[in-house]
Amino acid sequence: MNPFQTYDARILEVKELTPREKLFTLRFVDPEINKEFTYKPGQFVIVDIRGFGEFPISLCSSPTRTGYFQLCVRRVGRMTKYMHTLKEGDIIGIRGPYGNGFPMEEMEGSNLLLVAGGLGMAPLRSVLWYALDSGKYEQIYLFYGTKSYEDILFRDEIIHLLKHGEAMNCRVKLAYEVESPSCIYLEKGFAPKVCKGVVTDLFRGEEFDVENTYALICGPPVMYKFVIKELLDRKLSPGRIYMTLERRMRCGIGKCGHCIVGTSTSIKYICKDGPVFTYWEALSTRGLI
Ligand SMILES: Cc1cc2nc3c(=O)[nH]c(=O)nc-3n(C[C@H](O)[C@H](O)[C@H](O)COP(=O)(O)OP(=O)(O)OC[C@H]3O[C@@H](n4cnc5c(N)ncnc54)[C@H](O)[C@@H]3O)c2cc1C
Ligand code: FES
């Protein structure tokens, strides 16, 4: 499979996750391409809507589940709005996978602390299912901050893990900002794992074996500073903190220069060197976070 070529993929299913986000399940039309297509959690593809334009989207499914892949698309502008009109059976172009992804092999045998805010749950869902399916990690924590009950992405999966996660060494905690009867119901059922507040409130009372834990963060830019503070306060080393970052992109392959950050001493292409970076890299590259 040539990662620079665009291949046709058919939409197998469209599921409305929230009023703003839809989950697209896709399969390449060519069975050979479908067989060859693999990726790492944290990588992304470029969606090509013929005659309309291209845009990057993270793979939110896990490569452990073969034969299809999934994209969670928030409707924000021209192209994502168009994508939301597509139906089962429609065909779009896909190229990739691109980017470095999370170093899943390096982290084997360790605890994973996934910290997601809003749409950041999409790439971290890929990590979550990869870790659960492979069984190669110690304890998995997922701290997820959402605006409201209606905004919880993959709600059924999150509720399933709130109920049964411990049996799979997976501890899920959820913070919501806007109160509603559904949230209060969740909080009653799963206290103290569900609470009103922001994602950093979920760190209260939690200690981690910092020598054996990696933190993986994805969320809105404002979240990073506060989450990183919680992690550094617990003495997690900057090299064990991974963040996935977003910038406006065009080519996705390090050719157009659209996503460059840094200065002459340290330049990074978000599309090629990232989108996953350690906090250590962020400290030495101006403008990364
Ligand atoms: C590596 C990567 C992974 C991504 N993964 C996902 C994903 O899994 N799901 C998802 O819904 N979106 C994801 N995005 C963002 C997605 O690419 C943009 O939302 C999309 O390009 C917007 O296109 P549009 O034509 O609909 O909006 P436009 O009309 O281009 O823009 C509408 C609004 O969205 C903002 N916007 C556009 N692109 C971005 C961006 N890259 N980052 C932040 N704000 C942006 C604009 O500033 C504007 O306010 C990802 C972006 C990158 C770079
Ligand atoms: S998007 Fe073109 S160089 Fe990164």
Coordinates of N, CA, C and O in Angstrom, one line a residue, residues 22-154:
K22 N -20.1 12.5 14.6 CA -20.6 11.2 14.0 C -19.4 10.2 13.9 O -18.2 10.7 13.6
L23 N -19.7 8.9 14.1 CA -18.7 7.9 13.9 C -18.9 7.2 12.6 O -20.0 6.7 12.3
F24 N -17.8 7.2 11.7 CA -17.9 6.6 10.4 C -17.1 5.3 10.5 O -15.9 5.4 10.8
T25 N -17.7 4.2 10.1 CA -17.0 3.0 10.0 C -16.7 2.7 8.5 O -17.7 2.8 7.7
L26 N -15.5 2.5 8.1 CA -15.1 2.4 6.7 C -14.3 1.1 6.4 O -13.6 0.6 7.3
R27 N -14.4 0.8 5.1 CA -13.5 -0.3 4.6 C -13.1 0.1 3.2 O -13.9 0.6 2.4
F28 N -11.8 -0.2 2.9 CA -11.3 0.1 1.5 C -12.0 -0.8 0.5 O -12.3 -2.0 0.8
V29 N -12.3 -0.2 -0.6 CA -13.0 -0.9 -1.7 C -12.2 -2.1 -2.2 O -12.7 -3.2 -2.4
D30 N -10.9 -1.9 -2.3 CA -10.0 -2.9 -2.8 C -9.6 -3.9 -1.6 O -9.0 -3.4 -0.6
P31 N -10.0 -5.1 -1.7 CA -9.7 -6.1 -0.6 C -8.3 -6.2 -0.2 O -7.9 -6.4 0.9
E32 N -7.4 -6.0 -1.2 CA -5.9 -6.1 -1.0 C -5.5 -5.0 -0.1 O -4.7 -5.2 0.9
I33 N -6.0 -3.8 -0.4 CA -5.6 -2.6 0.4 C -6.1 -2.8 1.8 O -5.5 -2.5 2.8
N34 N -7.3 -3.3 1.9 CA -7.9 -3.5 3.2 C -7.1 -4.4 4.1 O -6.9 -4.2 5.3
K35 N -6.5 -5.5 3.4 CA -5.7 -6.4 4.2 C -4.4 -5.8 4.6 O -3.9 -6.1 5.7
E36 N -3.8 -5.0 3.8 CA -2.5 -4.4 4.1 C -2.6 -3.2 5.0 O -1.6 -2.9 5.7
F37 N -3.8 -2.6 5.1 CA -3.9 -1.3 5.9 C -3.7 -1.6 7.4 O -4.5 -2.3 8.0
T38 N -2.7 -1.0 8.0 CA -2.5 -1.1 9.4 C -2.0 0.2 9.9 O -1.5 1.0 9.2
Y39 N -2.1 0.4 11.2 CA -1.7 1.7 11.8 C -1.5 1.6 13.3 O -1.7 0.5 13.9
K40 N -0.9 2.7 13.8 CA -0.7 2.7 15.3 C -1.7 3.7 15.9 O -2.0 4.7 15.3
P41 N -2.1 3.4 17.1 CA -2.9 4.4 17.8 C -2.2 5.7 17.9 O -1.0 5.8 18.1
G42 N -3.0 6.8 17.6 CA -2.4 8.1 17.5 C -2.1 8.6 16.1 O -1.8 9.8 15.9
Q43 N -2.1 7.7 15.2 CA -1.9 8.1 13.8 C -3.2 8.7 13.2 O -4.3 8.5 13.8
F44 N -3.1 9.4 12.0 CA -4.3 10.0 11.4 C -4.3 9.7 9.9 O -3.2 9.2 9.4
V45 N -5.4 9.9 9.3 CA -5.5 9.8 7.8 C -5.9 11.1 7.3 O -6.4 12.0 8.0
I46 N -5.8 11.3 6.0 CA -6.3 12.5 5.3 C -7.5 12.0 4.5 O -7.5 11.1 3.7
V47 N -8.7 12.6 4.8 CA -9.9 12.3 4.1 C -10.0 13.2 2.9 O -9.8 14.4 3.0
D48 N -10.3 12.6 1.7 CA -10.3 13.3 0.5 C -11.8 13.2 0.0 O -12.2 12.2 -0.4
I49 N -12.5 14.4 0.0 CA -13.8 14.4 -0.5 C -13.7 15.0 -1.9 O -13.4 16.2 -2.0
R50 N -13.8 14.1 -2.9 CA -13.5 14.4 -4.3 C -14.1 15.7 -4.7 O -15.3 15.9 -4.6
G51 N -13.2 16.6 -5.3 CA -13.7 17.9 -5.8 C -14.1 18.9 -4.7 O -14.5 20.0 -5.1
F52 N -13.8 18.6 -3.5 CA -14.3 19.4 -2.4 C -13.1 19.8 -1.5 O -12.9 21.0 -1.2
G53 N -12.3 18.9 -1.2 CA -11.1 19.2 -0.4 C -10.7 18.0 0.5 O -11.3 17.0 0.4
E54 N -9.6 18.3 1.3 CA -9.1 17.2 2.1 C -9.0 17.7 3.6 O -8.8 18.9 3.8
F55 N -9.0 16.8 4.5 CA -8.8 17.2 5.9 C -8.3 16.0 6.8 O -8.7 14.9 6.5
P56 N -7.5 16.3 7.8 CA -7.0 15.2 8.6 C -7.9 14.8 9.7 O -8.6 15.6 10.3
I57 N -8.0 13.5 10.0 CA -8.8 12.9 11.1 C -8.1 11.8 11.7 O -7.5 10.9 11.0
S58 N -8.1 11.7 13.0 CA -7.4 10.7 13.8 C -8.1 9.3 13.6 O -9.4 9.3 13.5
L59 N -7.4 8.3 13.6 CA -8.0 6.9 13.6 C -8.5 6.7 15.0 O -7.7 6.7 15.9
C60 N -9.8 6.4 15.2 CA -10.2 6.2 16.6 C -10.5 4.8 16.9 O -10.9 4.4 18.0
S61 N -10.4 3.9 15.9 CA -10.5 2.5 16.1 C -9.1 1.9 16.5 O -8.1 2.6 16.4
S62 N -9.1 0.6 16.8 CA -7.8 0.0 17.2 C -7.4 -0.9 16.1 O -8.2 -1.7 15.5
P63 N -6.1 -0.9 15.7 CA -5.5 -1.8 14.7 C -5.7 -3.3 15.1 O -5.5 -4.2 14.2
T64 N -6.0 -3.6 16.4 CA -6.2 -5.0 16.8 C -7.5 -5.5 16.2 O -7.8 -6.7 16.2
R65 N -8.4 -4.6 15.7 CA -9.7 -5.0 15.1 C -9.6 -4.8 13.6 O -9.6 -3.6 13.2
T66 N -9.4 -5.8 12.9 CA -9.1 -5.7 11.5 C -10.3 -5.7 10.6 O -11.4 -6.1 11.0
G67 N -10.1 -5.3 9.3 CA -11.2 -5.4 8.3 C -12.0 -4.1 8.2 O -12.8 -4.0 7.3
Y68 N -11.8 -3.2 9.1 CA -12.5 -1.9 9.0 C -11.6 -0.9 9.8 O -10.7 -1.2 10.5
F69 N -12.0 0.4 9.7 CA -11.4 1.4 10.5 C -12.4 2.5 10.8 O -13.4 2.6 10.1
Q70 N -12.2 3.3 11.9 CA -13.3 4.2 12.2 C -12.7 5.7 12.4 O -11.6 5.8 12.9
L71 N -13.5 6.6 12.1 CA -13.2 8.0 12.2 C -14.3 8.7 12.9 O -15.5 8.5 12.6
C72 N -14.0 9.5 13.9 CA -15.0 10.3 14.7 C -14.9 11.7 14.2 O -13.9 12.4 14.5
V73 N -15.9 12.2 13.6 CA -15.8 13.6 12.9 C -16.7 14.6 13.6 O -17.9 14.4 13.6
R74 N -16.1 15.6 14.1 CA -16.9 16.8 14.6 C -17.3 17.7 13.5 O -16.4 18.1 12.7
R75 N -18.5 18.1 13.4 CA -18.9 19.1 12.4 C -18.5 20.5 12.9 O -19.1 21.0 13.8
V76 N -17.5 21.1 12.1 CA -17.1 22.4 12.5 C -17.2 23.4 11.4 O -17.4 24.6 11.5
G77 N -16.9 23.0 10.1 CA -16.9 23.9 9.0 C -17.3 23.2 7.7 O -18.0 22.2 7.7
R78 N -16.8 23.8 6.6 CA -17.3 23.4 5.3 C -17.2 21.9 5.0 O -18.1 21.2 4.7
M79 N -16.0 21.3 5.2 CA -15.8 19.9 4.8 C -16.4 18.9 5.8 O -17.0 17.9 5.4
T80 N -16.2 19.2 7.1 CA -16.8 18.3 8.1 C -18.3 18.3 8.0 O -19.0 17.3 8.2
K81 N -18.9 19.5 7.6 CA -20.3 19.6 7.5 C -20.8 18.7 6.3 O -21.7 17.9 6.4
Y82 N -20.0 18.7 5.2 CA -20.3 17.9 4.1 C -20.2 16.4 4.5 O -21.1 15.6 4.1
M83 N -19.1 16.1 5.2 CA -18.9 14.7 5.6 C -20.1 14.2 6.4 O -20.5 13.0 6.3
H84 N -20.7 15.0 7.2 CA -21.9 14.6 8.0 C -23.1 14.3 7.2 O -24.1 13.7 7.7
T85 N -23.1 14.7 5.9 CA -24.3 14.4 5.0 C -24.1 13.1 4.4 O -25.1 12.5 3.8
L86 N -22.9 12.5 4.5 CA -22.7 11.2 3.8 C -23.4 10.0 4.5 O -23.6 10.1 5.7
K87 N -23.7 9.0 3.7 CA -24.5 7.9 4.2 C -23.8 6.6 4.0 O -22.8 6.5 3.2
E88 N -24.3 5.5 4.6 CA -23.8 4.2 4.4 C -23.8 3.9 2.9 O -24.8 4.2 2.2
G89 N -22.7 3.3 2.4 CA -22.6 3.0 1.0 C -21.8 4.1 0.2 O -21.3 3.8 -0.9
D90 N -21.8 5.3 0.7 CA -21.0 6.4 0.0 C -19.5 6.0 0.0 O -19.0 5.4 0.9
I91 N -18.8 6.6 -1.0 CA -17.4 6.3 -1.1 C -16.6 7.7 -0.9 O -17.0 8.7 -1.5
I92 N -15.5 7.6 -0.1 CA -14.6 8.8 0.0 C -13.2 8.3 -0.2 O -12.9 7.1 -0.2
G93 N -12.3 9.3 -0.4 CA -10.9 8.9 -0.6 C -10.2 9.0 0.8 O -10.5 9.8 1.6
I94 N -9.2 8.1 1.0 CA -8.4 8.1 2.2 C -7.0 7.9 1.8 O -6.6 7.0 1.0
R95 N -6.1 8.7 2.4 CA -4.6 8.4 2.3 C -4.0 8.4 3.7 O -4.5 9.1 4.6
G96 N -2.9 7.7 3.8 CA -2.3 7.5 5.1 C -2.0 6.1 5.4 O -2.1 5.2 4.5
P97 N -1.8 5.7 6.6 CA -1.8 6.5 7.8 C -0.6 7.4 7.9 O 0.5 7.0 7.4
Y98 N -0.7 8.5 8.6 CA 0.4 9.4 8.8 C 0.7 9.7 10.3 O -0.2 9.5 11.1
G99 N 1.8 10.3 10.5 CA 2.2 10.7 11.8 C 2.9 9.5 12.5 O 3.0 8.4 12.0
N100 N 3.4 9.9 13.7 CA 4.2 8.9 14.4 C 3.4 7.9 15.3 O 3.7 6.7 15.4
G101 N 2.3 8.4 15.8 CA 1.5 7.5 16.7 C 2.2 7.4 18.1 O 3.3 7.9 18.3
F102 N 1.5 6.7 19.0 CA 2.0 6.5 20.4 C 3.0 5.3 20.3 O 2.7 4.3 19.6
P103 N 4.1 5.4 21.1 CA 5.0 4.2 21.1 C 4.5 3.1 22.0 O 4.9 2.8 23.1
M104 N 3.5 2.4 21.4 CA 2.8 1.3 22.2 C 3.7 0.2 22.7 O 3.6 -0.3 23.8
E105 N 4.7 -0.1 21.8 CA 5.6 -1.2 22.2 C 6.5 -0.9 23.3 O 6.7 -1.6 24.3
E106 N 7.0 0.4 23.3 CA 7.9 0.9 24.3 C 7.2 0.9 25.7 O 7.8 0.7 26.7
M107 N 5.9 1.1 25.7 CA 5.1 1.2 26.9 C 4.6 -0.1 27.5 O 4.0 -0.1 28.5
E108 N 4.9 -1.2 26.7 CA 4.3 -2.5 27.2 C 4.8 -2.8 28.6 O 6.0 -2.5 28.9
G109 N 4.0 -3.4 29.4 CA 4.4 -3.8 30.8 C 4.2 -2.7 31.8 O 4.4 -2.8 33.0
S110 N 3.8 -1.4 31.3 CA 3.7 -0.3 32.2 C 2.2 0.0 32.4 O 1.3 -0.5 31.8
N111 N 1.9 0.9 33.4 CA 0.6 1.5 33.5 C 0.4 2.6 32.5 O 1.4 3.3 32.2
L112 N -0.8 2.7 32.0 CA -1.1 3.8 31.1 C -2.2 4.7 31.7 O -3.2 4.2 32.2
L113 N -1.9 6.0 31.7 CA -2.9 6.9 32.2 C -3.3 7.8 31.1 O -2.6 8.6 30.5
L114 N -4.5 7.5 30.6 CA -5.1 8.3 29.4 C -5.9 9.5 30.0 O -6.8 9.2 30.8
V115 N -5.6 10.7 29.5 CA -6.3 11.8 30.0 C -6.9 12.5 28.8 O -6.2 13.0 27.9
A116 N -8.2 12.4 28.7 CA -8.9 12.9 27.5 C -9.9 14.1 27.8 O -10.5 14.1 28.9
G117 N -9.9 15.1 27.0 CA -10.8 16.2 27.1 C -11.6 16.3 25.8 O -11.0 16.4 24.7
G118 N -12.9 16.3 25.9 CA -13.8 16.4 24.7 C -13.4 15.5 23.6 O -13.4 14.3 23.7
L119 N -13.2 16.1 22.4 CA -12.9 15.3 21.2 C -11.6 14.5 21.3 O -11.3 13.6 20.5
G120 N -10.7 14.9 22.3 CA -9.5 14.2 22.5 C -9.7 12.7 22.8 O -8.8 11.9 22.8
M121 N -11.0 12.4 23.2 CA -11.3 11.0 23.4 C -11.1 10.1 22.2 O -10.9 8.9 22.2
A122 N -11.2 10.7 21.0 CA -11.2 10.0 19.7 C -9.8 9.2 19.5 O -9.8 8.0 19.5
P123 N -8.7 9.9 19.5 CA -7.4 9.2 19.3 C -7.1 8.3 20.5 O -6.5 7.2 20.4
L124 N -7.6 8.7 21.7 CA -7.2 7.9 22.9 C -8.1 6.6 23.0 O -7.7 5.7 23.6
R125 N -9.2 6.6 22.3 CA -10.0 5.4 22.2 C -9.3 4.3 21.5 O -9.3 3.1 21.8
S126 N -8.5 4.7 20.5 CA -7.6 3.8 19.8 C -6.6 3.1 20.7 O -6.4 1.9 20.7
V127 N -6.0 4.0 21.6 CA -5.0 3.4 22.5 C -5.7 2.5 23.5 O -5.2 1.4 23.9
L128 N -6.9 3.0 24.0 CA -7.6 2.2 25.0 C -8.0 0.8 24.5 O -7.7 -0.2 25.2
W129 N -8.5 0.7 23.3 CA -8.9 -0.6 22.8 C -7.7 -1.5 22.4 O -7.7 -2.7 22.6
Y130 N -6.7 -0.8 22.0 CA -5.4 -1.5 21.7 C -4.9 -2.1 23.0 O -4.5 -3.3 23.0
A131 N -4.9 -1.3 24.0 CA -4.3 -1.8 25.3 C -5.2 -2.9 25.9 O -4.7 -4.0 26.4
L132 N -6.5 -2.8 25.8 CA -7.4 -3.8 26.4 C -7.3 -5.1 25.6 O -7.2 -6.2 26.1
D133 N -7.3 -5.0 24.2 CA -7.2 -6.2 23.4 C -5.9 -6.9 23.5 O -5.9 -8.1 23.5
S134 N -4.8 -6.2 23.6 CA -3.5 -6.8 23.6 C -3.1 -7.4 24.9 O -2.4 -8.4 25.0
G135 N -3.7 -6.8 26.0 CA -3.4 -7.3 27.4 C -1.9 -7.2 27.8 O -1.4 -7.9 28.6
K136 N -1.2 -6.3 27.1 CA 0.2 -6.1 27.4 C 0.6 -5.0 28.4 O 1.7 -4.6 28.5
Y137 N -0.4 -4.4 29.0 CA -0.2 -3.3 29.9 C -0.7 -3.7 31.3 O -1.6 -4.5 31.4
E138 N -0.1 -3.0 32.3 CA -0.5 -3.3 33.7 C -1.9 -2.7 34.0 O -2.9 -3.3 33.5
Q139 N -1.9 -1.6 34.6 CA -3.2 -1.0 34.9 C -3.4 0.1 33.9 O -2.5 0.8 33.5
I140 N -4.7 0.2 33.4 CA -5.0 1.3 32.5 C -6.0 2.2 33.2 O -7.0 1.8 33.8
Y141 N -5.7 3.5 33.2 CA -6.6 4.5 33.8 C -7.1 5.4 32.6 O -6.3 5.7 31.7
L142 N -8.4 5.7 32.6 CA -8.9 6.7 31.7 C -9.6 7.8 32.5 O -10.6 7.5 33.1
F143 N -9.0 9.0 32.4 CA -9.7 10.2 33.0 C -10.2 11.0 31.9 O -9.5 11.5 31.0
Y144 N -11.6 11.1 31.8 CA -12.2 11.8 30.7 C -13.1 12.9 31.2 O -14.0 12.8 32.0
G145 N -12.8 14.1 30.6 CA -13.5 15.3 31.0 C -14.5 15.7 29.8 O -14.0 15.8 28.7
T146 N -15.7 15.9 30.1 CA -16.7 16.2 29.1 C -17.6 17.4 29.5 O -17.7 17.6 30.7
K147 N -18.2 18.0 28.6 CA -19.0 19.2 28.9 C -20.3 18.7 29.6 O -20.6 19.2 30.7
S148 N -21.0 17.8 28.9 CA -22.3 17.4 29.5 C -22.5 15.9 29.1 O -21.7 15.3 28.4
Y149 N -23.6 15.4 29.6 CA -23.9 14.0 29.4 C -24.0 13.7 27.8 O -23.5 12.8 27.3
E150 N -24.7 14.7 27.2 CA -24.9 14.6 25.7 C -23.6 14.6 24.9 O -23.6 14.1 23.8
D151 N -22.6 15.2 25.5 CA -21.3 15.3 24.8 C -20.4 14.1 25.0 O -19.3 14.1 24.5
I152 N -20.8 13.1 25.8 CA -19.9 12.0 26.1 C -19.7 11.2 24.8 O -20.7 10.6 24.3
L153 N -18.5 11.1 24.3 CA -18.2 10.4 23.1 C -18.2 8.9 23.5 O -17.6 8.5 24.5
F154 N -18.6 8.0 22.6 CA -18.6 6.6 22.9 C -19.3 6.2 24.2 O -18.7 5.5 25.0

